[in-house]
Structures are given as C-alpha cells and as structure tokens.
C-alpha cells in the first residue's frame, strides 16, 4: 500500500480573506457558545442537548438583536 500526501497553497484575494475571517469568527463563536450551553445543561439538569436542539438554539442566536452578524456568512460551515 502506498500512502500519499498532497499539499496545497491558497492565496485568497482581500475580499475572500474578509469572508473567511467572518466565517471562521462565526464558527468559533457558535462552537464555544454551544459548548457552554451543553456544559450548563449537564451541570444544572444532568441532561444532554441533542443536535436538533442545538440547531434550534443557533436559529435563535441568528435572530437575536446582539448576534445578527451570525446570519452574514455562508450557512455551510
């Protein structure tokens, strides 16, 4: 069996760099907030939060007045 590895370089334009920064910032924020919410629910109620419940929370966060910026980047990440 032969194992291969490929290395790619990515040279984004300034506009792409801005979009990537927004996307990565939103992903980091959502991950950390969801993790905090899951930990809180476990420590207070000994209950796990499902993926579907996390999705509903994310929808609420996107509609919140303080976090409207979450709806700006692509929905994929």
Tab-separated table of N, CA and C in Angstrom, residues 28-77:
chain	number	residue	atom	x	y	z
A	28	UNK	N	-16.300	29.852	15.245
A	28	UNK	CA	-15.681	29.792	16.580
A	28	UNK	C	-16.678	30.234	17.653
A	29	UNK	N	-17.411	31.314	17.390
A	29	UNK	CA	-18.395	31.814	18.350
A	29	UNK	C	-19.491	30.780	18.606
A	30	UNK	N	-20.043	30.205	17.538
A	30	UNK	CA	-21.139	29.242	17.679
A	30	UNK	C	-20.653	27.993	18.408
A	31	UNK	N	-19.463	27.503	18.072
A	31	UNK	CA	-18.935	26.315	18.746
A	31	UNK	C	-18.783	26.569	20.246
A	32	UNK	N	-18.172	27.680	20.594
A	32	UNK	CA	-17.935	27.978	22.012
A	32	UNK	C	-19.239	28.206	22.767
A	33	UNK	N	-20.195	28.886	22.135
A	33	UNK	CA	-21.465	29.141	22.812
A	33	UNK	C	-22.266	27.850	22.981
A	34	UNK	N	-22.264	27.002	21.951
A	34	UNK	CA	-22.974	25.727	22.055
A	34	UNK	C	-22.331	24.827	23.113
A	35	UNK	N	-21.011	24.824	23.154
A	35	UNK	CA	-20.313	24.030	24.165
A	35	UNK	C	-20.651	24.521	25.570
A	36	UNK	N	-20.678	25.834	25.751
A	36	UNK	CA	-21.031	26.388	27.056
A	36	UNK	C	-22.462	26.019	27.438
A	37	UNK	N	-23.369	26.067	26.465
A	37	UNK	CA	-24.769	25.724	26.743
A	37	UNK	C	-24.907	24.240	27.091
A	38	UNK	N	-24.192	23.392	26.378
A	38	UNK	CA	-24.238	21.958	26.680
A	38	UNK	C	-23.677	21.672	28.077
A	39	UNK	N	-22.578	22.330	28.423
A	39	UNK	CA	-21.996	22.135	29.758
A	39	UNK	C	-22.939	22.632	30.846
A	40	UNK	N	-23.571	23.774	30.591
A	40	UNK	CA	-24.507	24.329	31.571
A	40	UNK	C	-25.685	23.381	31.799
A	41	UNK	N	-26.253	22.857	30.708
A	41	UNK	CA	-27.392	21.949	30.849
A	41	UNK	C	-26.991	20.670	31.587
A	42	UNK	N	-25.788	20.179	31.328
A	42	UNK	CA	-25.361	18.966	32.009
A	42	UNK	C	-25.118	19.218	33.485
A	43	UNK	N	-24.482	20.333	33.810
A	43	UNK	CA	-24.163	20.588	35.215
A	43	UNK	C	-25.404	20.951	36.028
A	44	UNK	N	-26.383	21.616	35.414
A	44	UNK	CA	-27.564	22.033	36.163
A	44	UNK	C	-28.677	20.992	36.158
A	45	UNK	N	-28.885	20.324	35.002
A	45	UNK	CA	-30.035	19.430	34.884
A	45	UNK	C	-29.666	17.978	34.591
A	46	UNK	N	-28.360	17.683	34.469
A	46	UNK	CA	-27.916	16.336	34.125
A	46	UNK	C	-28.611	15.840	32.852
A	47	UNK	N	-28.735	16.739	31.887
A	47	UNK	CA	-29.423	16.420	30.638
A	47	UNK	C	-28.537	16.785	29.461
A	48	UNK	N	-28.523	15.917	28.455
A	48	UNK	CA	-27.744	16.180	27.249
A	48	UNK	C	-28.609	16.936	26.243
A	49	UNK	N	-27.960	17.798	25.479
A	49	UNK	CA	-28.650	18.550	24.431
A	49	UNK	C	-28.398	17.841	23.110
A	50	UNK	N	-29.468	17.596	22.369
A	50	UNK	CA	-29.333	16.902	21.090
A	50	UNK	C	-28.867	17.873	19.999
A	51	UNK	N	-28.496	17.298	18.880
A	51	UNK	CA	-28.076	18.105	17.731
A	51	UNK	C	-29.235	18.983	17.253
A	52	UNK	N	-30.438	18.433	17.247
A	52	UNK	CA	-31.611	19.192	16.816
A	52	UNK	C	-31.864	20.391	17.737
A	53	UNK	N	-31.698	20.190	19.033
A	53	UNK	CA	-31.870	21.296	19.973
A	53	UNK	C	-30.804	22.371	19.772
A	54	UNK	N	-29.585	21.941	19.474
A	54	UNK	CA	-28.517	22.892	19.195
A	54	UNK	C	-28.823	23.692	17.933
A	55	UNK	N	-29.370	23.030	16.914
A	55	UNK	CA	-29.773	23.736	15.697
A	55	UNK	C	-30.837	24.789	15.979
A	56	UNK	N	-31.783	24.457	16.835
A	56	UNK	CA	-32.821	25.429	17.199
A	56	UNK	C	-32.226	26.616	17.954
A	57	UNK	N	-31.254	26.337	18.816
A	57	UNK	CA	-30.595	27.430	19.529
A	57	UNK	C	-29.857	28.335	18.556
A	58	UNK	N	-29.190	27.748	17.572
A	58	UNK	CA	-28.462	28.535	16.585
A	58	UNK	C	-29.410	29.436	15.802
A	59	UNK	N	-30.571	28.918	15.445
A	59	UNK	CA	-31.563	29.739	14.746
A	59	UNK	C	-31.976	30.927	15.617
A	60	UNK	N	-32.166	30.687	16.886
A	60	UNK	CA	-32.499	31.774	17.805
A	60	UNK	C	-31.374	32.775	17.940
A	61	UNK	N	-30.138	32.293	17.983
A	61	UNK	CA	-28.987	33.195	18.099
A	61	UNK	C	-28.886	34.080	16.867
A	62	UNK	N	-29.192	33.535	15.691
A	62	UNK	CA	-29.108	34.325	14.461
A	62	UNK	C	-30.148	35.438	14.437
A	63	UNK	N	-31.258	35.237	15.126
A	63	UNK	CA	-32.337	36.229	15.148
A	63	UNK	C	-32.215	37.214	16.297
A	64	UNK	N	-31.305	36.961	17.210
A	64	UNK	CA	-31.126	37.838	18.360
A	64	UNK	C	-30.572	39.193	17.952
A	65	UNK	N	-30.963	40.252	18.642
A	65	UNK	CA	-30.500	41.593	18.259
A	65	UNK	C	-28.987	41.782	18.421
A	66	UNK	N	-28.373	41.057	19.346
A	66	UNK	CA	-26.934	41.201	19.566
A	66	UNK	C	-26.095	40.347	18.621
A	67	UNK	N	-26.710	39.357	17.986
A	67	UNK	CA	-25.942	38.420	17.164
A	67	UNK	C	-26.487	38.307	15.741
A	68	UNK	N	-27.010	39.376	15.203
A	68	UNK	CA	-27.492	39.363	13.821
A	68	UNK	C	-26.364	39.088	12.835
A	69	UNK	N	-25.144	39.393	13.208
A	69	UNK	CA	-23.993	39.178	12.344
A	69	UNK	C	-23.750	37.701	12.055
A	70	UNK	N	-24.360	36.797	12.831
A	70	UNK	CA	-24.196	35.363	12.565
A	70	UNK	C	-24.846	34.933	11.252
A	71	UNK	N	-25.806	35.699	10.768
A	71	UNK	CA	-26.504	35.347	9.532
A	71	UNK	C	-25.761	35.829	8.286
A	72	UNK	N	-24.694	36.590	8.424
A	72	UNK	CA	-23.999	37.150	7.276
A	72	UNK	C	-23.235	36.118	6.448
A	73	UNK	N	-22.358	35.300	7.024
A	73	UNK	CA	-21.576	34.379	6.190
A	73	UNK	C	-22.415	33.206	5.692
A	74	UNK	N	-21.781	32.352	4.906
A	74	UNK	CA	-22.434	31.174	4.341
A	74	UNK	C	-22.962	30.261	5.438
A	75	UNK	N	-24.034	29.557	5.149
A	75	UNK	CA	-24.624	28.642	6.125
A	75	UNK	C	-23.882	27.312	6.208
A	76	UNK	N	-23.053	27.014	5.222
A	76	UNK	CA	-22.366	25.731	5.155
A	76	UNK	C	-21.532	25.381	6.377
A	77	UNK	N	-20.610	26.242	6.792
A	77	UNK	CA	-19.787	25.906	7.950
A	77	UNK	C	-20.604	25.851	9.220
